[in-house]
Amino acid sequence: MTQRVELATVMDRLAVDGLITEYAVAVDDGDWQAYRGLFAPEGRADYRSAGGIEGEASQVAGWLARSMEMFPMRQHLIVNRRVRFGLLEQDTGDTAQVQADYINPMRFTENDDGPMGPDLVSGGRYAFALVRTHDGWRLREVVVEEKWRRSPKRRVPRTPQP
């Protein structure tokens, strides 16, 4: 491999990593316009394993906007990113696959009595399919595989017995 090819690969890895980070930030911040902009025109997302929907990115963004209203605080972390380039048939280096684990703590909306429920935490794995476009790397597909979910019970203070 030449230094030029190695540098191009490093640049692509950084760009792909940046796109995955932008995805997490858009979801956590509820920036659904930015979320839509991360996808290629034919981009799709599949959240069915987490109780969601599958469909075109704009449709899924609308569903996320509605369903995330009950979680005003979100901070999901995407880790252990495994990047593979050029996995499609006849590929010229313009596609990538990323497998990454996630952990996603979310806080429920509060009312006068405090949070409407205990915090929800889930974890699993993403499968991202990316394509290089004139605007840079974009998501062709996002598939969420939720592996676990935890909703801890709130502790209720004991009332002293007479």
Coordinates of N, CA, C and O in Angstrom, one line a residue:
M1 N 0.8 -1.2 0.0 CA 0.0 0.0 0.0 C 0.9 1.2 0.0 O 1.8 1.3 0.8
T2 N 0.5 2.2 -0.8 CA 1.3 3.4 -0.8 C 0.9 4.4 0.3 O -0.2 4.2 0.9
Q3 N 1.8 5.3 0.6 CA 1.4 6.3 1.7 C 0.2 7.0 1.3 O -0.6 7.4 2.2
R4 N 0.0 7.3 0.0 CA -1.2 8.1 -0.4 C -2.5 7.3 -0.1 O -3.5 7.8 0.4
V5 N -2.5 6.0 -0.4 CA -3.6 5.1 -0.1 C -3.8 5.0 1.3 O -5.0 5.0 1.8
E6 N -2.8 4.8 2.1 CA -2.9 4.7 3.6 C -3.5 6.0 4.2 O -4.4 5.9 5.0
L7 N -3.1 7.1 3.7 CA -3.6 8.4 4.2 C -5.1 8.5 3.8 O -5.9 9.0 4.6
A8 N -5.5 8.1 2.6 CA -6.9 8.2 2.2 C -7.7 7.3 3.1 O -8.8 7.7 3.5
T9 N -7.2 6.1 3.4 CA -7.9 5.2 4.3 C -8.1 5.8 5.7 O -9.2 5.7 6.3
V10 N -7.1 6.4 6.2 CA -7.2 7.1 7.5 C -8.2 8.2 7.5 O -9.0 8.3 8.4
M11 N -8.1 9.0 6.4 CA -9.1 10.1 6.3 C -10.5 9.6 6.2 O -11.4 10.1 6.8
D12 N -10.7 8.5 5.5 CA -12.1 7.9 5.4 C -12.5 7.3 6.8 O -13.7 7.5 7.2
R13 N -11.6 6.7 7.5 CA -12.0 6.2 8.8 C -12.4 7.3 9.7 O -13.3 7.2 10.5
L14 N -11.6 8.4 9.7 CA -12.0 9.6 10.5 C -13.4 10.2 10.1 O -14.2 10.5 11.0
A15 N -13.6 10.2 8.8 CA -14.9 10.8 8.3 C -16.1 9.9 8.7 O -17.1 10.3 9.2
V16 N -15.8 8.6 8.6 CA -16.9 7.6 9.0 C -17.1 7.7 10.5 O -18.3 7.7 11.0
D17 N -16.1 7.8 11.3 CA -16.2 7.9 12.8 C -16.9 9.2 13.1 O -17.8 9.2 14.0
G18 N -16.6 10.3 12.4 CA -17.3 11.5 12.7 C -18.8 11.4 12.3 O -19.6 12.0 13.1
L19 N -19.1 10.7 11.3 CA -20.5 10.6 10.9 C -21.3 9.8 12.0 O -22.4 10.2 12.3
I20 N -20.7 8.8 12.5 CA -21.4 8.0 13.6 C -21.5 8.8 14.8 O -22.6 8.8 15.5
T21 N -20.5 9.6 15.1 CA -20.7 10.5 16.3 C -21.8 11.6 16.1 O -22.6 11.8 17.0
E22 N -21.8 12.1 14.8 CA -22.9 13.1 14.5 C -24.3 12.4 14.6 O -25.3 13.1 15.1
Y23 N -24.4 11.2 14.3 CA -25.6 10.4 14.5 C -26.1 10.4 15.9 O -27.2 10.7 16.3
A24 N -25.1 10.0 16.8 CA -25.4 10.0 18.2 C -25.8 11.3 18.8 O -26.8 11.4 19.5
V25 N -25.1 12.4 18.4 CA -25.4 13.7 18.9 C -26.8 14.2 18.4 O -27.6 14.8 19.1
A26 N -27.1 13.9 17.1 CA -28.4 14.3 16.6 C -29.5 13.7 17.3 O -30.5 14.3 17.7
V27 N -29.4 12.4 17.6 CA -30.5 11.7 18.3 C -30.6 12.2 19.8 O -31.6 12.5 20.3
D28 N -29.4 12.3 20.4 CA -29.4 12.8 21.8 C -29.9 14.2 22.0 O -30.6 14.5 22.9
D29 N -29.6 15.1 21.0 CA -30.1 16.5 21.1 C -31.4 16.7 20.5 O -32.0 17.8 20.5
G30 N -32.0 15.6 19.8 CA -33.3 15.8 19.2 C -33.3 16.7 18.0 O -34.2 17.4 17.7
D31 N -32.1 16.7 17.3 CA -32.0 17.5 16.1 C -32.3 16.7 14.9 O -31.5 16.1 14.2
W32 N -33.6 16.6 14.6 CA -34.1 15.7 13.6 C -33.8 16.2 12.2 O -33.7 15.4 11.3
Q33 N -33.6 17.5 12.0 CA -33.2 18.0 10.7 C -31.7 17.5 10.4 O -31.4 17.0 9.3
A34 N -30.9 17.6 11.4 CA -29.5 17.1 11.3 C -29.5 15.6 11.1 O -28.8 15.0 10.3
Y35 N -30.4 14.9 11.8 CA -30.5 13.4 11.7 C -30.8 13.0 10.2 O -30.2 12.2 9.6
R36 N -31.8 13.7 9.6 CA -32.2 13.5 8.2 C -31.0 13.7 7.3 O -30.8 13.0 6.3
G37 N -30.2 14.8 7.6 CA -29.1 15.1 6.7 C -28.0 14.2 6.8 O -27.1 14.2 5.9
L38 N -27.9 13.3 7.7 CA -26.9 12.3 7.8 C -27.1 11.1 6.8 O -26.2 10.3 6.6
F39 N -28.3 11.0 6.3 CA -28.6 9.9 5.4 C -28.5 10.2 4.0 O -28.8 11.4 3.6
A40 N -28.1 9.2 3.2 CA -28.2 9.3 1.7 C -29.7 9.4 1.3 O -30.6 9.1 2.1
P41 N -30.0 9.9 0.1 CA -31.4 10.1 -0.2 C -32.3 8.8 -0.1 O -33.4 8.9 0.3
E42 N -31.7 7.6 -0.3 CA -32.4 6.4 -0.2 C -32.3 5.8 1.2 O -32.7 4.6 1.5
G43 N -31.7 6.5 2.2 CA -31.4 6.0 3.5 C -32.6 5.5 4.3 O -33.7 6.1 4.2
R44 N -32.3 4.4 5.0 CA -33.4 3.8 5.9 C -32.8 3.5 7.3 O -31.6 3.4 7.5
A45 N -33.8 3.4 8.2 CA -33.4 3.0 9.6 C -34.4 2.0 10.1 O -35.6 2.0 9.7
D46 N -33.9 1.1 10.9 CA -34.7 0.0 11.5 C -34.5 -0.1 13.0 O -33.4 -0.5 13.5
Y47 N -35.5 0.4 13.7 CA -35.5 0.4 15.2 C -36.5 -0.7 15.8 O -36.8 -0.6 16.9
R48 N -36.9 -1.6 15.0 CA -37.9 -2.6 15.4 C -37.5 -3.4 16.6 O -38.3 -3.7 17.5
S49 N -36.2 -3.7 16.7 CA -35.8 -4.6 17.9 C -35.9 -3.8 19.2 O -35.9 -4.4 20.3
A50 N -36.0 -2.5 19.1 CA -36.1 -1.6 20.3 C -37.5 -1.1 20.5 O -37.8 -0.2 21.2
G51 N -38.5 -1.8 19.8 CA -39.9 -1.4 19.9 C -40.3 -0.3 18.9 O -41.4 0.3 19.1
G52 N -39.5 0.0 18.0 CA -39.7 1.1 17.0 C -40.2 0.7 15.7 O -40.8 -0.4 15.5
I53 N -39.9 1.5 14.7 CA -40.3 1.2 13.3 C -39.1 1.0 12.4 O -38.0 1.3 12.8
E54 N -39.4 0.6 11.2 CA -38.4 0.5 10.1 C -39.0 1.3 8.9 O -40.2 1.3 8.7
G55 N -38.1 2.1 8.3 CA -38.6 2.8 7.1 C -37.6 3.8 6.6 O -36.4 3.9 7.1
E56 N -38.0 4.7 5.7 CA -37.2 5.8 5.2 C -36.8 6.7 6.3 O -37.5 6.9 7.2
A57 N -35.6 7.2 6.2 CA -35.0 8.0 7.3 C -35.9 9.2 7.7 O -36.0 9.4 8.9
S58 N -36.5 9.9 6.8 CA -37.4 11.0 7.2 C -38.6 10.5 8.0 O -39.0 11.1 9.0
Q59 N -39.2 9.4 7.6 CA -40.3 8.8 8.4 C -39.8 8.4 9.8 O -40.5 8.7 10.7
V60 N -38.7 7.8 9.9 CA -38.2 7.3 11.1 C -37.8 8.5 12.0 O -38.1 8.5 13.2
A61 N -37.3 9.6 11.4 CA -37.0 10.8 12.2 C -38.3 11.4 12.8 O -38.3 11.8 14.0
G62 N -39.4 11.4 12.1 CA -40.7 11.8 12.7 C -41.1 10.9 13.8 O -41.6 11.4 14.9
W63 N -40.9 9.6 13.7 CA -41.3 8.7 14.8 C -40.4 9.0 16.0 O -40.9 9.0 17.1
L64 N -39.1 9.1 15.7 CA -38.2 9.4 16.9 C -38.5 10.7 17.6 O -38.5 10.8 18.8
A65 N -38.9 11.7 16.8 CA -39.2 13.0 17.4 C -40.4 12.9 18.4 O -40.4 13.4 19.5
R66 N -41.4 12.1 18.0 CA -42.6 11.9 18.8 C -42.2 11.0 20.0 O -42.6 11.3 21.1
S67 N -41.5 9.9 19.8 CA -41.3 8.9 20.9 C -40.2 9.4 21.9 O -40.3 9.0 23.0
M68 N -39.3 10.3 21.4 CA -38.3 10.8 22.3 C -38.8 12.0 23.2 O -38.0 12.4 24.1
E69 N -40.0 12.4 23.0 CA -40.5 13.5 23.8 C -40.6 13.2 25.3 O -40.4 14.0 26.1
M70 N -40.8 11.9 25.5 CA -40.9 11.4 26.9 C -39.5 11.3 27.6 O -39.4 11.0 28.8
F71 N -38.5 11.5 26.8 CA -37.1 11.3 27.3 C -36.3 12.6 27.0 O -35.6 12.7 26.1
P72 N -36.5 13.7 27.8 CA -35.8 14.9 27.5 C -34.3 14.9 27.7 O -33.6 15.7 27.1
M73 N -33.9 13.9 28.4 CA -32.4 13.8 28.6 C -32.0 12.4 28.1 O -32.5 11.4 28.5
R74 N -31.1 12.5 27.1 CA -30.6 11.2 26.4 C -29.1 11.4 26.2 O -28.6 12.5 25.9
Q75 N -28.4 10.3 26.4 CA -26.9 10.4 26.2 C -26.5 9.0 25.8 O -25.9 8.2 26.6
H76 N -26.7 8.6 24.5 CA -26.2 7.3 24.2 C -24.8 7.3 23.6 O -24.4 8.3 23.0
L77 N -24.0 6.3 24.0 CA -22.6 6.2 23.7 C -22.4 5.1 22.7 O -23.0 4.0 22.9
I78 N -21.7 5.3 21.7 CA -21.5 4.3 20.6 C -20.0 4.0 20.7 O -19.1 4.9 20.5
V79 N -19.7 2.7 21.0 CA -18.3 2.3 21.3 C -18.0 1.0 20.4 O -18.8 0.4 19.8
N80 N -16.7 0.6 20.5 CA -16.2 -0.6 19.9 C -16.6 -0.6 18.4 O -17.2 -1.6 17.9
R81 N -16.3 0.5 17.7 CA -16.6 0.6 16.3 C -15.7 -0.2 15.4 O -14.5 -0.1 15.5
R82 N -16.3 -1.1 14.7 CA -15.5 -1.9 13.7 C -15.9 -1.5 12.3 O -17.0 -1.6 11.9
V83 N -14.9 -0.9 11.6 CA -15.2 -0.4 10.3 C -14.6 -1.3 9.2 O -13.4 -1.7 9.3
R84 N -15.4 -1.5 8.2 CA -14.9 -2.3 7.0 C -15.3 -1.6 5.8 O -16.5 -1.2 5.6
F85 N -14.4 -1.3 4.9 CA -14.6 -0.6 3.7 C -14.8 -1.6 2.5 O -14.3 -2.6 2.5
G86 N -15.7 -1.1 1.5 CA -15.8 -1.8 0.3 C -16.4 -3.2 0.3 O -15.8 -4.1 -0.2
L87 N -17.5 -3.3 1.0 CA -18.1 -4.7 1.1 C -19.2 -5.0 0.1 O -19.7 -6.1 0.1
L88 N -19.6 -4.0 -0.7 CA -20.6 -4.3 -1.7 C -20.0 -4.8 -2.9 O -18.8 -4.5 -3.2
E89 N -20.8 -5.6 -3.7 CA -20.3 -6.2 -4.9 C -19.9 -5.0 -5.9 O -20.5 -4.0 -5.9
Q90 N -18.8 -5.2 -6.6 CA -18.3 -4.2 -7.6 C -18.0 -2.9 -6.9 O -18.0 -1.8 -7.5
D91 N -17.6 -2.9 -5.6 CA -17.3 -1.7 -4.9 C -16.0 -1.1 -5.3 O -15.1 -1.8 -5.6
T92 N -16.0 0.2 -5.3 CA -14.7 0.9 -5.7 C -14.2 1.7 -4.5 O -13.5 2.6 -4.6
G93 N -14.5 1.2 -3.3 CA -14.0 1.9 -2.1 C -15.0 2.9 -1.6 O -14.6 3.7 -0.7
D94 N -16.2 3.0 -2.1 CA -17.2 4.0 -1.8 C -18.3 3.5 -0.8 O -19.3 4.2 -0.7
T95 N -18.1 2.4 -0.2 CA -19.0 1.9 0.8 C -18.3 1.5 2.0 O -17.1 1.2 2.0
A96 N -19.0 1.4 3.1 CA -18.4 1.0 4.4 C -19.5 0.4 5.2 O -20.7 0.7 5.1
Q97 N -19.1 -0.6 6.1 CA -20.0 -1.2 7.1 C -19.4 -0.9 8.4 O -18.1 -1.0 8.6
V98 N -20.2 -0.5 9.4 CA -19.7 -0.2 10.8 C -20.6 -1.0 11.7 O -21.8 -0.9 11.6
Q99 N -19.9 -1.8 12.5 CA -20.6 -2.5 13.6 C -20.2 -1.8 14.9 O -18.9 -1.6 15.1
A100 N -21.1 -1.4 15.8 CA -20.7 -0.7 17.0 C -21.7 -1.0 18.1 O -22.9 -1.1 17.8
D101 N -21.2 -1.1 19.3 CA -22.0 -1.4 20.5 C -22.5 0.0 21.0 O -21.9 1.0 20.8
Y102 N -23.6 0.0 21.7 CA -24.1 1.2 22.3 C -24.7 0.9 23.7 O -25.1 -0.2 24.0
I103 N -24.7 2.0 24.5 CA -25.4 2.0 25.8 C -26.1 3.3 25.8 O -25.6 4.3 25.4
N104 N -27.4 3.3 26.2 CA -28.2 4.4 26.0 C -29.1 4.7 27.3 O -30.1 4.2 27.4
P105 N -28.5 5.6 28.2 CA -29.3 6.0 29.3 C -30.3 7.1 28.9 O -29.9 8.0 28.2
M106 N -31.5 7.1 29.4 CA -32.5 8.1 29.1 C -33.3 8.4 30.4 O -33.6 7.5 31.1
R107 N -33.6 9.7 30.6 CA -34.4 10.2 31.7 C -35.8 10.5 31.3 O -35.9 11.2 30.3
F108 N -36.8 10.0 32.0 CA -38.2 10.3 31.7 C -38.5 11.8 32.0 O -37.9 12.4 32.8
T109 N -39.5 12.3 31.3 CA -40.1 13.6 31.6 C -40.5 13.7 33.0 O -40.9 12.7 33.6
E110 N -40.3 14.9 33.6 CA -40.7 15.1 35.0 C -42.0 15.9 35.1 O -42.3 16.6 34.2
N111 N -42.7 15.6 36.2 CA -43.9 16.4 36.5 C -43.7 17.0 37.9 O -42.6 16.9 38.4
D112 N -44.8 17.5 38.5 CA -44.6 18.1 39.8 C -44.1 17.1 40.9 O -43.5 17.5 41.9
D113 N -44.3 15.8 40.7 CA -43.9 14.8 41.6 C -42.5 14.2 41.3 O -42.1 13.3 41.9
G114 N -41.8 14.8 40.3 CA -40.5 14.3 39.9 C -40.6 13.5 38.6 O -41.6 13.7 37.8
P115 N -39.6 12.7 38.3 CA -39.6 11.9 37.0 C -40.9 11.0 37.0 O -41.3 10.5 38.0
M116 N -41.5 10.9 35.8 CA -42.6 10.1 35.6 C -42.3 8.6 35.7 O -43.2 7.8 35.7
G117 N -41.1 8.2 35.7 CA -40.7 6.9 35.9 C -39.2 6.8 36.1 O -38.5 7.8 36.0
P118 N -38.7 5.6 36.4 CA -37.3 5.5 36.6 C -36.5 5.7 35.3 O -37.1 5.6 34.2
D119 N -35.3 6.0 35.4 CA -34.5 6.1 34.2 C -34.5 4.8 33.4 O -34.6 3.7 34.0
L120 N -34.4 4.9 32.1 CA -34.4 3.7 31.2 C -33.0 3.6 30.6 O -32.4 4.6 30.2
V121 N -32.4 2.5 30.7 CA -31.1 2.2 30.1 C -31.2 1.0 29.2 O -31.7 0.0 29.6
S122 N -30.6 1.1 28.0 CA -30.6 0.0 27.1 C -29.3 -0.1 26.5 O -28.5 0.8 26.5
G123 N -29.0 -1.3 25.9 CA -27.7 -1.5 25.2 C -27.9 -2.5 24.1 O -28.9 -3.2 24.1
G124 N -27.0 -2.4 23.2 CA -27.1 -3.3 22.0 C -26.0 -3.0 21.0 O -24.9 -2.6 21.4
R125 N -26.4 -3.3 19.8 CA -25.4 -3.1 18.7 C -26.1 -2.5 17.5 O -27.2 -2.8 17.1
Y126 N -25.3 -1.6 16.9 CA -25.7 -0.9 15.6 C -25.0 -1.6 14.5 O -23.9 -2.0 14.6
A127 N -25.7 -1.7 13.3 CA -25.1 -2.0 12.1 C -25.4 -0.8 11.1 O -26.5 -0.5 10.8
F128 N -24.3 -0.1 10.8 CA -24.4 1.0 9.9 C -23.9 0.6 8.5 O -22.8 0.0 8.4
A129 N -24.6 1.0 7.5 CA -24.1 0.8 6.1 C -24.0 2.3 5.6 O -24.9 3.1 5.7
L130 N -22.8 2.6 5.1 CA -22.5 3.9 4.6 C -22.1 3.9 3.1 O -21.6 2.9 2.6
V131 N -22.3 5.1 2.5 CA -22.0 5.2 1.1 C -21.3 6.6 1.0 O -21.8 7.6 1.6
R132 N -20.3 6.7 0.1 CA -19.7 8.0 -0.2 C -20.5 8.7 -1.2 O -20.8 8.1 -2.2
T133 N -20.9 9.9 -0.9 CA -21.6 10.7 -1.9 C -20.8 12.0 -2.2 O -19.7 12.2 -1.7
H134 N -21.4 12.8 -3.1 CA -20.7 14.1 -3.4 C -20.6 15.0 -2.1 O -19.8 15.9 -2.1
D135 N -21.5 14.8 -1.2 CA -21.5 15.5 0.1 C -20.7 14.9 1.2 O -20.8 15.3 2.3
G136 N -20.0 13.8 0.9 CA -19.2 13.1 1.9 C -19.9 11.7 2.2 O -20.9 11.3 1.5
W137 N -19.5 11.1 3.3 CA -20.0 9.8 3.7 C -21.4 10.1 4.3 O -21.7 11.0 5.0
R138 N -22.4 9.2 3.9 CA -23.8 9.3 4.4 C -24.2 7.9 4.7 O -23.7 6.9 4.2
L139 N -25.2 7.8 5.6 CA -25.8 6.6 6.0 C -26.8 6.0 5.0 O -27.7 6.8 4.5
R140 N -26.6 4.8 4.6 CA -27.6 4.1 3.7 C -28.6 3.4 4.5 O -29.7 3.2 4.2
E141 N -28.1 2.8 5.6 CA -29.0 2.0 6.5 C -28.4 2.0 7.9 O -27.2 2.0 8.1
V142 N -29.3 2.1 8.9 CA -29.0 1.9 10.3 C -29.9 0.9 10.8 O -31.2 1.0 10.7
V143 N -29.4 -0.2 11.4 CA -30.2 -1.2 12.1 C -29.8 -1.3 13.5 O -28.6 -1.5 13.8
V144 N -30.7 -1.2 14.4 CA -30.5 -1.3 15.8 C -30.9 -2.7 16.3 O -31.9 -3.2 16.0
E145 N -29.9 -3.3 17.0 CA -30.2 -4.6 17.6 C -30.1 -4.4 19.1 O -29.0 -4.5 19.7
E146 N -31.3 -4.1 19.8 CA -31.3 -4.0 21.2 C -31.1 -5.3 21.8 O -31.8 -6.3 21.5
K147 N -30.1 -5.4 22.8 CA -29.8 -6.7 23.4 C -30.3 -6.7 24.8 O -30.6 -7.8 25.3
W148 N -30.5 -5.6 25.5 CA -31.0 -5.6 26.9 C -31.5 -4.2 27.2 O -31.3 -3.2 26.5
R149 N -32.4 -4.2 28.2 CA -33.0 -3.0 28.6 C -33.2 -3.1 30.1 O -33.6 -4.2 30.7
R150 N -33.0 -2.0 30.9 CA -33.2 -2.0 32.3 C -33.9 -0.7 32.7 O -33.6 0.4 32.3
S151 N -34.9 -0.9 33.5 CA -35.6 0.2 34.1 C -35.7 -0.1 35.6 O -36.6 -0.7 36.1
P152 N -34.7 0.5 36.3 CA -34.6 0.2 37.8 C -35.8 0.7 38.5 O -36.4 1.7 38.2
K153 N -36.2 0.0 39.5 CA -37.3 0.4 40.4 C -36.8 1.5 41.3 O -35.7 1.5 41.8
R154 N -37.7 2.5 41.5 CA -37.4 3.6 42.4 C -37.5 3.1 43.8 O -38.5 2.4 44.2
R155 N -36.6 3.5 44.6 CA -36.7 3.2 46.0 C -37.7 4.2 46.7 O -37.6 5.4 46.5
V156 N -38.6 3.6 47.5 CA -39.5 4.4 48.2 C -39.0 4.5 49.7 O -38.8 3.4 50.3
P157 N -38.8 5.7 50.2 CA -38.4 5.7 51.6 C -39.4 5.0 52.6 O -40.6 5.2 52.4
R158 N -38.8 4.3 53.5 CA -39.7 3.6 54.5 C -40.2 4.6 55.5 O -39.5 5.5 55.9
T159 N -41.5 4.4 55.8 CA -42.1 5.2 56.8 C -41.9 4.5 58.2 O -42.2 3.3 58.3
P160 N -41.3 5.3 59.2 CA -41.1 4.6 60.5 C -42.4 4.1 61.0 O -43.5 4.8 60.9
Q161 N -42.4 2.9 61.5 CA -43.6 2.3 62.1 C -43.7 2.7 63.6 O -42.7 2.7 64.3
P162 N -44.9 3.1 64.1 CA -45.0 3.4 65.5 C -44.8 2.3 66.4 O -44.9 1.1 66.2

